[in-house]
Coordinates of C-alpha atoms in Angstrom, one line a residue:
X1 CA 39.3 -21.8 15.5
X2 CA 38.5 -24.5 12.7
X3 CA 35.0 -24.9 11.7
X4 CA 33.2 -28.0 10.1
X5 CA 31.3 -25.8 7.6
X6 CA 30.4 -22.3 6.8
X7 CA 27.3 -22.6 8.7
X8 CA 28.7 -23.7 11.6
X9 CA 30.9 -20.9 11.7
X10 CA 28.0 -18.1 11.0
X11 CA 26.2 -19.8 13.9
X12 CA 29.0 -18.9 16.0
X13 CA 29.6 -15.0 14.9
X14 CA 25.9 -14.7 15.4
X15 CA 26.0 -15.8 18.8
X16 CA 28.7 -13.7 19.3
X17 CA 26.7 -10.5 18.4
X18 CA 23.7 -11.4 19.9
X19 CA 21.5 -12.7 17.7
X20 CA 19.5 -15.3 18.1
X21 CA 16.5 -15.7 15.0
X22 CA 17.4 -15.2 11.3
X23 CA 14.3 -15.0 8.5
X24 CA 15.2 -15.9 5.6
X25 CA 14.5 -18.5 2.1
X26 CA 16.1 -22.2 2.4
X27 CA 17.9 -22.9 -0.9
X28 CA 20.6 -25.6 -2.7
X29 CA 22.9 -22.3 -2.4
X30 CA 22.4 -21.7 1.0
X31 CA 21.1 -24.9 2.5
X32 CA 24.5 -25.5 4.7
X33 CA 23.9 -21.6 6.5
X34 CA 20.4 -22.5 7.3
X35 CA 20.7 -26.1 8.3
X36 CA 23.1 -24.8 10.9
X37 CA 21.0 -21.6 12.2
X38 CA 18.1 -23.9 12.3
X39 CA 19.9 -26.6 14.6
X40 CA 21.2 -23.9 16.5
X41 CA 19.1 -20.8 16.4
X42 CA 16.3 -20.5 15.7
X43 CA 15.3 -20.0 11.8
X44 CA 11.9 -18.3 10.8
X45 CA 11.4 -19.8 6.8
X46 CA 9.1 -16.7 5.2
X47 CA 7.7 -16.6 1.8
X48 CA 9.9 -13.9 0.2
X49 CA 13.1 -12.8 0.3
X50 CA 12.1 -9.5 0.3
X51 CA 10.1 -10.0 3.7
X52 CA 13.1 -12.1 5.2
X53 CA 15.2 -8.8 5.2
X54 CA 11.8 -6.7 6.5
X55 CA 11.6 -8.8 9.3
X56 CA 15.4 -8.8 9.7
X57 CA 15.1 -5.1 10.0
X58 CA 11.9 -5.0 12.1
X59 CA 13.7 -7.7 14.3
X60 CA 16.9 -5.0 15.0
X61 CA 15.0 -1.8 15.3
X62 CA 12.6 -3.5 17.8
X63 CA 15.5 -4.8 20.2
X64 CA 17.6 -1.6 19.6
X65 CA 20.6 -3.9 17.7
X66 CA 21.5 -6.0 14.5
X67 CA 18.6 -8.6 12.6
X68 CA 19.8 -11.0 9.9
X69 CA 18.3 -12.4 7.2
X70 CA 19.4 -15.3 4.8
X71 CA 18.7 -15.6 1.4
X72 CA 20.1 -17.4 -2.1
X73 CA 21.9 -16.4 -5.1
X74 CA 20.7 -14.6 -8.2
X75 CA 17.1 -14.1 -8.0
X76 CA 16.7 -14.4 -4.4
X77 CA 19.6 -11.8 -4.0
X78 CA 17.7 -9.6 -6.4
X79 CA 14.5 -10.2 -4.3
X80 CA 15.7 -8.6 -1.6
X81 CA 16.9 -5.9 -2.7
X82 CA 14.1 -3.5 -2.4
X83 CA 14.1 -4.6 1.5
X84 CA 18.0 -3.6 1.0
X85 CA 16.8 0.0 0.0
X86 CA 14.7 0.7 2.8
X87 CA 17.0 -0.4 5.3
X88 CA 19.8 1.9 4.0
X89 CA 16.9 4.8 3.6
X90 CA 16.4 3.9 7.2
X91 CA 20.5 3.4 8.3
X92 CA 18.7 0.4 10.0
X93 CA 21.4 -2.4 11.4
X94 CA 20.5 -5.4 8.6
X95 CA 23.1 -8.5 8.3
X96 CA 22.1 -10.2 4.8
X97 CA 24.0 -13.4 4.2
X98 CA 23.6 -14.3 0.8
X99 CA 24.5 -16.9 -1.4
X100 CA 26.6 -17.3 -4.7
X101 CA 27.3 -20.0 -7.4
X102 CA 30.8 -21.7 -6.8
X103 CA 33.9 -20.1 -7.0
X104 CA 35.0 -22.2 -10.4
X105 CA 31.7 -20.6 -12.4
X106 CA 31.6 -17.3 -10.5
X107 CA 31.5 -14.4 -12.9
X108 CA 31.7 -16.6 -16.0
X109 CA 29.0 -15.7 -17.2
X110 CA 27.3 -19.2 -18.3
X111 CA 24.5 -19.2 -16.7
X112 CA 24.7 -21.6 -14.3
X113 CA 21.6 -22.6 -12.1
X114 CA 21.0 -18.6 -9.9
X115 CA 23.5 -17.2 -11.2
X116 CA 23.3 -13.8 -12.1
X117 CA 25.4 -10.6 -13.5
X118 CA 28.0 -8.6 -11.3
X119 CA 25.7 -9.7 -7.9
X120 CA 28.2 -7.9 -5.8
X121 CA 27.7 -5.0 -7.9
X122 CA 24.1 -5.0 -7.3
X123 CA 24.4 -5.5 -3.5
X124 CA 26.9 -2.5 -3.2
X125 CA 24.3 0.0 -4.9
X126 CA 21.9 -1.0 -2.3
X127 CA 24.1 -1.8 1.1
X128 CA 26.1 0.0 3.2
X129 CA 28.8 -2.7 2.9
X130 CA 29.3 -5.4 0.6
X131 CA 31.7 -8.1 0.1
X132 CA 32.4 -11.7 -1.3
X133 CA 33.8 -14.4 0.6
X134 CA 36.6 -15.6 -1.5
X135 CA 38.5 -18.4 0.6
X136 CA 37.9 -20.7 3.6
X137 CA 39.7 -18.0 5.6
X138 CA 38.1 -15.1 5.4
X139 CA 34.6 -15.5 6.1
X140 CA 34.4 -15.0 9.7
X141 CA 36.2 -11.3 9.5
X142 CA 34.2 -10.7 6.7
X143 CA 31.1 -11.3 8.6
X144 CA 32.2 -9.5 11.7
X145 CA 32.9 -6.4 9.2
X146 CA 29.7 -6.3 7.9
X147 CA 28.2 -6.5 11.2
X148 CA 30.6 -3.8 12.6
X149 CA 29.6 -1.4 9.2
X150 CA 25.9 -2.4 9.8
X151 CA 26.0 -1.3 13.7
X152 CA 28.4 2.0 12.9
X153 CA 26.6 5.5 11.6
X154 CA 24.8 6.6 9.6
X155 CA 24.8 2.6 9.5
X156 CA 22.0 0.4 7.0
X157 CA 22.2 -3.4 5.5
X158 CA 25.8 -5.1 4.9
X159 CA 25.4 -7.7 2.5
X160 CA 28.2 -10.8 2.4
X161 CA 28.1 -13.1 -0.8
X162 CA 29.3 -16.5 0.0
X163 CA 30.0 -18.9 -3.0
X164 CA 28.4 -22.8 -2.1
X165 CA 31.5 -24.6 -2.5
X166 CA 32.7 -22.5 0.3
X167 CA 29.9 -22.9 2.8
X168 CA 30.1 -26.7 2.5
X169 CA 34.3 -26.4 3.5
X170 CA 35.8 -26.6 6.8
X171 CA 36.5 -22.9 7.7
X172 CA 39.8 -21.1 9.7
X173 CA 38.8 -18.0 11.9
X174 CA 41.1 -15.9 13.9
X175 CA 38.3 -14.8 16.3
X176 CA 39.1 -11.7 15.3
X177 CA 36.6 -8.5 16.5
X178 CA 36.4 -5.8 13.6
X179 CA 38.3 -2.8 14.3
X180 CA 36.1 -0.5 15.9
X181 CA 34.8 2.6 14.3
X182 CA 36.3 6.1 15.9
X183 CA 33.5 8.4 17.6
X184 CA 33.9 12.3 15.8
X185 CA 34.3 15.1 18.4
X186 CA 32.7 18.5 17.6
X187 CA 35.0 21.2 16.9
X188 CA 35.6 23.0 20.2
X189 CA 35.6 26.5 18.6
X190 CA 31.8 25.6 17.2
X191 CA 31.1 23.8 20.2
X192 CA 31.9 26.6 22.2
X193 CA 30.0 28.9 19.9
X194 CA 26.7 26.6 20.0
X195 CA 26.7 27.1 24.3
X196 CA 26.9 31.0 23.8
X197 CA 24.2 30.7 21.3
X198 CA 22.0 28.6 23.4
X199 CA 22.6 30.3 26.7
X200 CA 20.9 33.9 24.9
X201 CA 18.0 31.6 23.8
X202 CA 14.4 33.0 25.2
X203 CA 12.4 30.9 22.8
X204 CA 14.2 27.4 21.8
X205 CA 12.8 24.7 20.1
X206 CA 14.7 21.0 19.6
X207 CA 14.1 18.8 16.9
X208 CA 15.0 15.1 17.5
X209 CA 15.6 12.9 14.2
X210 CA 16.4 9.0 14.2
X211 CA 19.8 9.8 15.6
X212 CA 18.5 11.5 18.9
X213 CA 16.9 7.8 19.7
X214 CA 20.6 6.8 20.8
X215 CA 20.9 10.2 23.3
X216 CA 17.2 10.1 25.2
X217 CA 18.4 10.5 28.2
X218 CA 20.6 13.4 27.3
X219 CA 17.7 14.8 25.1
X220 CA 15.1 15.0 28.2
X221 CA 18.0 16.9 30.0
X222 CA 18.2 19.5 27.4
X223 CA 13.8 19.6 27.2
X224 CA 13.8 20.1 30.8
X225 CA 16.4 22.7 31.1
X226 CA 15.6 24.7 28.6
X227 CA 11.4 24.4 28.7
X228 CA 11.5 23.9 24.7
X229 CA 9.2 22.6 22.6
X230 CA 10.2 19.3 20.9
X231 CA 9.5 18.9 17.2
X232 CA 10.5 14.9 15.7
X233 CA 10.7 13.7 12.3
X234 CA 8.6 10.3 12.0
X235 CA 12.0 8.8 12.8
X236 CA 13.0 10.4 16.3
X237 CA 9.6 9.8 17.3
X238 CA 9.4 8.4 20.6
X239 CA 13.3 9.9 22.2
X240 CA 11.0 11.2 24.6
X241 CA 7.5 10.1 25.3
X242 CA 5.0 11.5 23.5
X243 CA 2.6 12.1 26.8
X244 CA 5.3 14.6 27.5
X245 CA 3.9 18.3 27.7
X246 CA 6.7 19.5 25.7
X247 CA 7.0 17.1 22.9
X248 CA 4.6 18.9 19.9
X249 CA 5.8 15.6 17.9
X250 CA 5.5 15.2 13.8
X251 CA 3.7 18.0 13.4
X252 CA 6.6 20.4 12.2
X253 CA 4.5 21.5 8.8
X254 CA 1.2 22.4 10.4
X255 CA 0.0 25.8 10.7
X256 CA 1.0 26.1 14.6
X257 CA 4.0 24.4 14.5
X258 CA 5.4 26.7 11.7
X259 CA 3.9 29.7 13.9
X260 CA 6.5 28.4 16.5
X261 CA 9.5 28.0 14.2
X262 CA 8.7 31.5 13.1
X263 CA 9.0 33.1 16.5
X264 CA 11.7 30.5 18.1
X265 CA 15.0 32.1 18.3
X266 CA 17.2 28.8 18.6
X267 CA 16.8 25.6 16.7
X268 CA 18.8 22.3 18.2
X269 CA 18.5 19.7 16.0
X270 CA 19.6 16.4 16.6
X271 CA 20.1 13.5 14.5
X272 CA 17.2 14.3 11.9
X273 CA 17.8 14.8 8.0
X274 CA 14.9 16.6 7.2
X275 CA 13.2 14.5 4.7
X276 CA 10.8 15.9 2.3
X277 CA 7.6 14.8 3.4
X278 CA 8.6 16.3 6.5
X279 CA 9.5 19.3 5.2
X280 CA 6.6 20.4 2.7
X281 CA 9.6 19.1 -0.2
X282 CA 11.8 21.9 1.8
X283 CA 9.8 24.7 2.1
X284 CA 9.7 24.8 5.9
X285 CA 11.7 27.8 6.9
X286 CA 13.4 27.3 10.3
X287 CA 15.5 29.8 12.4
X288 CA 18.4 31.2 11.2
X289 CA 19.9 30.7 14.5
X290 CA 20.5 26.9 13.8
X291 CA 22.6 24.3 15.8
X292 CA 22.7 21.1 14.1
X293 CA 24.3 17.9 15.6
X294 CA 25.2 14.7 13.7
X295 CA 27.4 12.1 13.5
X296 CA 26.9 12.0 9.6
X297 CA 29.3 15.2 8.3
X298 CA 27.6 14.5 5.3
X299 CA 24.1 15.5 6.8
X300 CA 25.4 18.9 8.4
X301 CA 24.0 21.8 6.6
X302 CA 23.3 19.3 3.8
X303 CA 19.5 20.6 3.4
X304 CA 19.3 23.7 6.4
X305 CA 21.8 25.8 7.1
X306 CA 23.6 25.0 10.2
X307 CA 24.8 28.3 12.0
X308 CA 26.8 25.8 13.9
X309 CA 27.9 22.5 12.9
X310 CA 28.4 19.9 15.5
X311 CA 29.7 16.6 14.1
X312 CA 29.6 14.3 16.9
X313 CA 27.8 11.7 19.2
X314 CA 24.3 13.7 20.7
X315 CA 25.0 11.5 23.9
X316 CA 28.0 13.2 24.2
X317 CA 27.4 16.4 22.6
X318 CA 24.3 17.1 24.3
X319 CA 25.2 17.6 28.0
X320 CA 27.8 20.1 26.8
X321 CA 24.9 22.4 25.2
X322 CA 22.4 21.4 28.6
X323 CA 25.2 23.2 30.9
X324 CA 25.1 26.3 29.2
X325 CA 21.2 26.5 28.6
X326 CA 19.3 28.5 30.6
X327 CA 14.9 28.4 31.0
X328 CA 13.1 29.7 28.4
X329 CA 10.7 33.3 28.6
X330 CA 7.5 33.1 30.6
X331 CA 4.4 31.9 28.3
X332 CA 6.8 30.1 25.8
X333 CA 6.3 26.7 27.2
X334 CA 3.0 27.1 27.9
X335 CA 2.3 28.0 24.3
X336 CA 4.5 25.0 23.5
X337 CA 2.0 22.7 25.4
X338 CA -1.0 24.7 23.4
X339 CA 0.2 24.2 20.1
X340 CA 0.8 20.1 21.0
X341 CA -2.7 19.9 21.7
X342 CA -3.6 22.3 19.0
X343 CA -2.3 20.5 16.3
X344 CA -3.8 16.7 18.0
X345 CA -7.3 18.2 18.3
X346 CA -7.0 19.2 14.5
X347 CA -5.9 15.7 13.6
X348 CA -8.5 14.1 15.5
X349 CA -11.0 15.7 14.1
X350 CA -10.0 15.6 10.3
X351 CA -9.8 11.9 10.2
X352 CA -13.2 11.5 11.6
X353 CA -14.4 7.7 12.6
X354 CA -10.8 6.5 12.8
X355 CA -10.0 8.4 15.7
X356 CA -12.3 5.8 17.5
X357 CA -9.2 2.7 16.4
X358 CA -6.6 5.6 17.3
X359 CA -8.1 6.0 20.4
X360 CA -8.7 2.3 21.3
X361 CA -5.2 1.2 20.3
X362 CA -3.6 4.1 23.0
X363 CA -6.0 2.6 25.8
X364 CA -5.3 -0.8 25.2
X365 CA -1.4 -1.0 23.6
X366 CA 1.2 -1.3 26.6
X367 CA 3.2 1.6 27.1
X368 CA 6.5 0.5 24.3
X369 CA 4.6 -1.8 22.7
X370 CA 5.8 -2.0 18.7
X371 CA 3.5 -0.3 15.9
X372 CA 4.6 -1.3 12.7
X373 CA 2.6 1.1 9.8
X374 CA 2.6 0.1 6.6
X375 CA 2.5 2.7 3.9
X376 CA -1.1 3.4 3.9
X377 CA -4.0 6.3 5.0
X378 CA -3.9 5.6 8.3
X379 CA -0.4 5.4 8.9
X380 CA 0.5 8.8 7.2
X381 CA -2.2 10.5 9.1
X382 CA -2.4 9.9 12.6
X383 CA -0.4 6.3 12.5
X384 CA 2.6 8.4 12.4
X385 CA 1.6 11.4 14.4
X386 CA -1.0 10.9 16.3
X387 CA -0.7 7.3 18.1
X388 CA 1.5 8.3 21.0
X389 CA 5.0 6.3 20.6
X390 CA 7.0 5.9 24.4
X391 CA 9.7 3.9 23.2
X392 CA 11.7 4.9 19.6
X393 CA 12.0 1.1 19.4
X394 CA 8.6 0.8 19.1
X395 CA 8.3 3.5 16.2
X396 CA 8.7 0.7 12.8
X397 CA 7.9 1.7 9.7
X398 CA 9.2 1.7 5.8
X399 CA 11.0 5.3 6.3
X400 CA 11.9 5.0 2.2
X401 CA 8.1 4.4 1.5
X402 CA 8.4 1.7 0.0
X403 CA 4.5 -0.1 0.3
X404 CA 4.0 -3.5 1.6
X405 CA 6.7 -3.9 3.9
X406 CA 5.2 -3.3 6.6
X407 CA 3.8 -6.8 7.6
X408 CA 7.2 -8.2 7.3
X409 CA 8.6 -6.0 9.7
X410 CA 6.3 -6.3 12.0
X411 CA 6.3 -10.5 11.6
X412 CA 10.4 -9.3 12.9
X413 CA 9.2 -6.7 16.0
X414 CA 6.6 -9.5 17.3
X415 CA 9.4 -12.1 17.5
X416 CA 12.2 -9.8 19.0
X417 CA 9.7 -9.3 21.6
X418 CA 6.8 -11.7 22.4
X419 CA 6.0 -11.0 26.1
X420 CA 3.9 -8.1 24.4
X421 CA 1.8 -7.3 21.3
X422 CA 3.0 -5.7 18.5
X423 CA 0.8 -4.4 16.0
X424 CA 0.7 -3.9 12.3
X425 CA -1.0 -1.0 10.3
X426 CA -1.4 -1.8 7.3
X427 CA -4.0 -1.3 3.8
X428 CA -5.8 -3.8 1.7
X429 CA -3.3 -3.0 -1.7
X430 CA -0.1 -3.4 0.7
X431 CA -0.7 -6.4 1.8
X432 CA -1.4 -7.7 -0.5
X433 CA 2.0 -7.2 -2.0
X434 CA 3.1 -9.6 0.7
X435 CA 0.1 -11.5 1.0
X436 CA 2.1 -15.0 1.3
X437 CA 3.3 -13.9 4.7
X438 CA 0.0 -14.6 6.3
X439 CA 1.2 -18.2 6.1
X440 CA 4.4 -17.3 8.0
X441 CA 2.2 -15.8 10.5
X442 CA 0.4 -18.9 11.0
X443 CA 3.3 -20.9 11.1
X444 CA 5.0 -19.3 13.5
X445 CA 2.0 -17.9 15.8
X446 CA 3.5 -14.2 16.9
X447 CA 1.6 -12.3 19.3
X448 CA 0.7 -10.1 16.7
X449 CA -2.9 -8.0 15.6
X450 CA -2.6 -7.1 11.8
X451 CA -4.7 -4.0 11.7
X452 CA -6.3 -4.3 7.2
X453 CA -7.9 -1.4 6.7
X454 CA -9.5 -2.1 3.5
X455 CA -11.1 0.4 1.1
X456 CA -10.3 -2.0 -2.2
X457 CA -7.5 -0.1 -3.4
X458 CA -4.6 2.1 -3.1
X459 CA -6.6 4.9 -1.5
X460 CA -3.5 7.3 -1.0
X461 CA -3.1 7.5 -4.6
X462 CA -7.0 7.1 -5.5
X463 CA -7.4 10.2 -3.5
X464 CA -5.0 12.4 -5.4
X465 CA -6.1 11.4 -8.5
X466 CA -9.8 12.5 -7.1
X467 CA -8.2 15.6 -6.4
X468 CA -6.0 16.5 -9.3
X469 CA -7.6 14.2 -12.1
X470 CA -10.7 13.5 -14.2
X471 CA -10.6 9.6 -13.7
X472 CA -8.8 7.0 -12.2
X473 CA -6.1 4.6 -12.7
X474 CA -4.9 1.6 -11.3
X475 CA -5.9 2.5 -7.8
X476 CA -9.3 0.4 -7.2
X477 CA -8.4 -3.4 -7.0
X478 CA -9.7 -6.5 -6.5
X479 CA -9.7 -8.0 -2.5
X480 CA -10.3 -11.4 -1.1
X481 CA -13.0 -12.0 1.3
X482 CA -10.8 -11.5 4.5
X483 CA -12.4 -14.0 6.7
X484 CA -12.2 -16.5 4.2
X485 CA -8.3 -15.5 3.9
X486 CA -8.1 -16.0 7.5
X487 CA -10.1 -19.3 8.1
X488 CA -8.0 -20.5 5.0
X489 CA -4.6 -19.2 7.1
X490 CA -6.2 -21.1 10.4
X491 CA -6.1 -17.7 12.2
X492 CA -8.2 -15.8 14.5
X493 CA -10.7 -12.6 12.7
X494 CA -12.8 -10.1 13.6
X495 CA -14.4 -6.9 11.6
X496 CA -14.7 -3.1 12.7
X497 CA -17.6 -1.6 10.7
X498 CA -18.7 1.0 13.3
X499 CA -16.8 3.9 15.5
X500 CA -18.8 1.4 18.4
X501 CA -16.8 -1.6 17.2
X502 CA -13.1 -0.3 17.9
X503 CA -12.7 -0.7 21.8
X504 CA -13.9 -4.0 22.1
X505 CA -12.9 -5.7 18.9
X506 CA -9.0 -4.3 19.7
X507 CA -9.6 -5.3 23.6
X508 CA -10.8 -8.6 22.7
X509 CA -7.6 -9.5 19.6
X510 CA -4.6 -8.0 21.8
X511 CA -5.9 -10.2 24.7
X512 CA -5.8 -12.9 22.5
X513 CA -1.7 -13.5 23.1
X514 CA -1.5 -14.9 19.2
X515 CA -2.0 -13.8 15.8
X516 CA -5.3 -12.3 15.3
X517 CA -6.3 -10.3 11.7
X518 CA -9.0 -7.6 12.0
X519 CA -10.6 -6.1 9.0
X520 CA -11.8 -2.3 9.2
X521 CA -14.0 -1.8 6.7
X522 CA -13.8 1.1 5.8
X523 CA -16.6 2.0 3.5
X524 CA -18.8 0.9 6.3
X525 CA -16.9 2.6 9.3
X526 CA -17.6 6.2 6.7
X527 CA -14.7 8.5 4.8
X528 CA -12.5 11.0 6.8
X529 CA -13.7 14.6 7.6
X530 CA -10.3 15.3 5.1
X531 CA -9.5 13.2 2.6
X532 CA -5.5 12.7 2.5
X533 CA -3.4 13.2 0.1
X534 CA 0.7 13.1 0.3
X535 CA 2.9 15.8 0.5
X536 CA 4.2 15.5 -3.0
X537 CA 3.7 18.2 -5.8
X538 CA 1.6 17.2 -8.7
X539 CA 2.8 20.0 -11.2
X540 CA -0.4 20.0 -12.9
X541 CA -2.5 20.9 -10.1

């Protein structure tokens, strides 16, 4: 196939894998790319470069497949990177097409107009693939290798550099699909070993990472054969429905939940890689008695020992352990179900008036509908644990972190699916880290409530330093006037200020079928019963 320009060319690989919006920055060093996308597909212009791969991101992981973002040369490269980070953190399926200075200056060093040092370099350190377009030739496999390395496991960003000179030339493509990436089969002596082990289980428990979210199916089979309980990571949330008796959820480090790792005799584990927030920094015990399954060999027994390693597919893997298992003791799923609603009342009640929004956005949310949490107070208490997730493509959020991405990504979600409402969680000091992306909102009108809860800071941080310290830095900021912010952005407000307020004011915006921002004041709504702060050791304390 002969192409009249790059761009026409990357329109046709995209609608070869399915994707149909790109976000991304127009720029003299990628205007033929997005010129093409925008005649073709449809082309979302944000205000960062660091939110065009956000919403990339948010885009895949809320329609289960690849999002693509386009952005320039240089700075704009350098931009996104951070976006880059979380996405390989997250082994999130992220096409970046990026642009470079032509091929007669590249890596000269003269500092032509974007140009910047070793680009590729910096792209490599912070994708899962990397690579340069170097002739009229070669783009089209190139892209369809970045794709494929994107889509495979553990997966994250793939970032292609294309020089300008190149994306204005006719282009040669062989059509080519990347060579597909071989599925690992568990060793049959281990596998063998894990059914005996599970088959003498009285009192198992499963816990379901980000890499069950591909075996659901396979993981209710093994819940409902077995009568475990299922613990998640924040990642695996959602493999099975959290209004499931059995699912305890991200709870593993509470009191109860540790109880039950303490007296569980198998652990399955599926696809999770025990992070540290999630593991008290890695002081959770688990039982020795440890079958771990994962398509990343690098992940098996990498933090837990693994009494038996399973590298493989959990769609696959899974049925194999599920005909061996056998019910669990009387009393152990009942006290499965107990501890679940142990650990929810708890929550509840520590974070006082905002279980009133909690409890509003379950009632009026569809059941799948996206929640995209922003690194902020609500989100790591009950954001993340105790708003039930039905769908894991509904479960978006920064799993690096990172603060202030989370309006981008859910800018992504609201697109990838706008016969519903997506919502975003976010704080006062993360957005405004992003705060030009209210204009992208408004521009493109997504079905979208952004949830600002706004206490005029960082309070995460303000609260450990209350904690651990004598004063305070850099945590209490400066915030606009957000109904000002919102007339000024022509869109839709409202203000929760009382536990009263929640159900109506949440009704009323999600009925709205646009973008609609809602302020929760939250020195007015009152503090939490506990003040949170994050699972991180402060060595002076």
């Amino acid at each position: 196939m002969t192409y009249r320009t790059g761009g026409d060319l990357l329109v046709a690989v995209l609608k070869e894998l399915g994707i149909d919006t790109v976000f991304g920055i127009v720029s003299v060093h990628n205007l033929p790319l997005v010129e093409a996308v925008d005649r073709e597909l449809r082309f979302v212009p944000v205000r960062h470069e660091a939110t065009a791969v956000n919403a990339a991101d948010g885009h895949g992981r809320a329609r289960g497949g690849l999002g693509c973002a386009l952005t320039s040369t240089g700075t704009g490269a350098g931009n996104a990177a951070g976006s880059l980070v979380e996405a390989l953190a997250a082994g999130t399926s992220v096409l970046h097409v990026t642009g470079q200075i032509e091929t007669a200056y590249l890596g000269g060093g003269r500092g032509f107009i974007h140009e910047t040092k070793d680009q590729l370099g910096m792209l490599r350190a912070v994708s899962a693939y990397a690579a340069t377009v170097r002739d009229t030739a070669s783009a089209g496999r190139l892209l369809r290798e970045a794709a494929a390395a994107a889509l495979a496991t553990p997966g994250g960003p793939a970032s292609v550099e294309w020089p300008i000179d190149l994306q204005y030339a006719a282009q040669r493509d062989d059509d080519r699909p990347a060579a597909p990436t071989p599925v690992p089969e568990p060793d049959p002596a281990e596998l063998a070993a894990a059914r005996e082990l599970l088959a003498g289980a009285r009192r198992p428990l499963i816990w379901a990472g980000g890499g069950a979210t591909r075996a659901r199916d396979a993981l209710h089979d093994l819940l409902t054969a077995t009568g475990a309980g299922l613990l998640t990571s924040n990642s695996g949330r959602g493999a099975v429905p959290e209004d499931h008796p059995q699912v305890v959820g991200n709870f593993a480090t509470t009191p109860a939940a540790r109880a039950l790792l303490d007296d569980a005799d198998v652990l399955v584990t599926v696809g999770t890689h025990f992070r540290s927030n999630e593991t008290a920094d890695y002081t959770l015990r688990l039982p020795q008695a440890h079958i771990q399954i994962d398509l990343d060999a690098a992940a098996l027994g990498r933090v837990h020992p693994a009494r038996h390693a399973l590298h493989g597919d959990a769609a696959r893997v899974l049925p194999e352990l599920t005909e061996a298992a056998v019910p669990a003791e009387d009393g152990w799923t009942g006290r499965v179900t107990a501890v679940r609603e142990e650990v929810r009342a708890a929550l509840r009640d520590a974070i006082g008036p905002q279980a009133a929004i909690c409890e509003a956005l379950a009632a009026a949310l569809p059941p799948g509908a996206v929640v995209a949490r922003d690194v902020t107070v609500p989100s790591s208490t009950w954001g993340n644990r105790l708003l039930p997730i039905h769908d894991p493509r509904a479960n978006v959020f920064p799993r690096g972190g990172g603060i202030g991405q989370g309006l981008g990504m859910g800018i992504g979600a609201a697109l990838a699916r706008p016969d519903e409402p997506t919502v975003v969680i976010a704080g006062d000091g993360g957005l405004a880290v992003h705060l030009g992306e209210l204009l992208t909102v408004a521009q493109e009108r997504p079905r979208l409530l952004l949830l600002v809860f706004n206490d005029g800071g960082y309070g995460v941080l303000r609260n450990t330093q209350d904690r651990y310290s004598d004063r305070r830095s850099g945590v209490d900021l400066v915030t606009p006037d957000f109904a000002r912010l919102a007339a000024a952005c022509s869109l839709p407000y409202a203000r929760i200020a009382a536990e009263a307020d929640a159900a109506g004011v949440i009704r009323d915006a999600l009925a709205a079928g646009g973008p609609v921002l809602v302020e929760v004041d939250l020195d007015a709504l009152g503090p939490m019963k506990t003040p949170f702060t994050p699972p991180v050791k402060i060595p002076t304390a």
